[in-house]
Amino acid sequence: MKKLRSGSAERMLRIGIPSKGRLSEVVADLLHDAGLSFRRISRSLFARCRDVPVEIVFLRTDDIPILTAEGAIDLGITGADLVAEGRVDLIERLSLGVGGCRLALCVPDDAEITSPENLQGRRVATSFPKITQDWLAQHGVEVHLVELSGSVEIMVSLGVADAVVDLVETGSTLAANRLRVLEEIGCYETVLVQNKSVADADMADRIVRRLQGVVIARTWTLLEYNVPRDRLAEAEDITPGFNSPTVSALEENSWCSVRAMVRRNETHKIMERLESIGASAIIETDISNCRL
Ligand code: PRP
């Protein structure tokens, strides 16, 4: 298949991002924090970044994998679920730590269905036909697939399907439609993907490094504390750091000071554990950006 590479060496690096929906704001924030700020004029499909020669293209999330593979954009930000369903040839560069969701086989709350095998010969609605087909085949189950582009959750009540394969984030859509998860098929989050023969590979790497810095900064935080020297080994077990903790001497010889990165979502638990071994002056500092 002919790739859209002509003229790509002359043009700016292009990043395709979701044009609307929940993900579009999250992605714009992420790019902003990575120094890739832009202003979208009205419903324009293009925007130029302020300080770097990069062009942003606003696209449908489900078109981003194919447009990246075809070279219309060099980098794309979209759901790993859509990349998995897209089955196109591209490079997955980075998980962005946002947009986490799971794809699940869901059945009515009151249905007497206890395993996927119970769905043999029945109707399953989904927007993820390829993933669903493969997964059911692995379980030796054949169904009539109803392929849709959205609103999958109402297909049982419409009488179109006996079960659905849909994304679940908070679970409120399932609850509202009296559905329950029978089995989880996969977990996904938002990813950065890259065309396999991107013209400006150095610039693409720069973007990846910038986004990586923001993702790490959002995932980790910095803890500093003092601890009695004879409890240091325990403290290092609690806060092993990203690579290893920094330990400094204090004027008072029997104490030392420790600095270590910890996962943000574990901070409170870690602080409590440090306190329980006699650590004091435990201070958390936000990391706004970093390169490791
Ligand atoms: C997605 C998905 C579910 C819902 C899950 O739909 O298809 O319906 O979100 O989220 P929840 O578990 O937090 O309720 P989306 O809003 O993207 O629209 P769609 O139905 O058109 O796919």
mmCIF file with all atom_site columns, C-alpha atoms in Angstrom, residues 223 238 266-279 282:
data_model
loop_
_atom_site.group_PDB
_atom_site.id
_atom_site.type_symbol
_atom_site.label_atom_id
_atom_site.label_alt_id
_atom_site.label_comp_id
_atom_site.label_asym_id
_atom_site.label_entity_id
_atom_site.label_seq_id
_atom_site.pdbx_PDB_ins_code
_atom_site.Cartn_x
_atom_site.Cartn_y
_atom_site.Cartn_z
_atom_site.occupancy
_atom_site.B_iso_or_equiv
_atom_site.pdbx_formal_charge
_atom_site.auth_seq_id
_atom_site.auth_comp_id
_atom_site.auth_asym_id
_atom_site.auth_atom_id
_atom_site.pdbx_PDB_model_num
ATOM 1  C CA . LEU A 1 223 ? 9.937  12.441 49.887 1.00 0.00 ? 223 LEU A CA 1
ATOM 2  C CA . ILE A 1 238 ? 10.196 1.369  52.418 1.00 0.00 ? 238 ILE A CA 1
ATOM 3  C CA . GLU A 1 266 ? 1.387  5.365  47.720 1.00 0.00 ? 266 GLU A CA 1
ATOM 4  C CA . THR A 1 267 ? 2.642  8.503  49.506 1.00 0.00 ? 267 THR A CA 1
ATOM 5  C CA . HIS A 1 268 ? 0.323  8.435  52.534 1.00 0.00 ? 268 HIS A CA 1
ATOM 6  C CA . LYS A 1 269 ? 0.878  4.753  53.206 1.00 0.00 ? 269 LYS A CA 1
ATOM 7  C CA . ILE A 1 270 ? 4.659  5.220  52.909 1.00 0.00 ? 270 ILE A CA 1
ATOM 8  C CA . MET A 1 271 ? 4.662  8.241  55.252 1.00 0.00 ? 271 MET A CA 1
ATOM 9  C CA . GLU A 1 272 ? 2.811  6.187  57.858 1.00 0.00 ? 272 GLU A CA 1
ATOM 10 C CA . ARG A 1 273 ? 5.288  3.337  57.551 1.00 0.00 ? 273 ARG A CA 1
ATOM 11 C CA . LEU A 1 274 ? 8.224  5.763  57.873 1.00 0.00 ? 274 LEU A CA 1
ATOM 12 C CA . GLU A 1 275 ? 6.705  7.267  60.999 1.00 0.00 ? 275 GLU A CA 1
ATOM 13 C CA . SER A 1 276 ? 6.300  3.805  62.476 1.00 0.00 ? 276 SER A CA 1
ATOM 14 C CA . ILE A 1 277 ? 10.070 3.210  62.245 1.00 0.00 ? 277 ILE A CA 1
ATOM 15 C CA . GLY A 1 278 ? 10.888 6.546  63.901 1.00 0.00 ? 278 GLY A CA 1
ATOM 16 C CA . ALA A 1 279 ? 11.409 8.815  60.876 1.00 0.00 ? 279 ALA A CA 1
ATOM 17 C CA . ILE A 1 282 ? 8.876  13.834 56.479 1.00 0.00 ? 282 ILE A CA 1
#
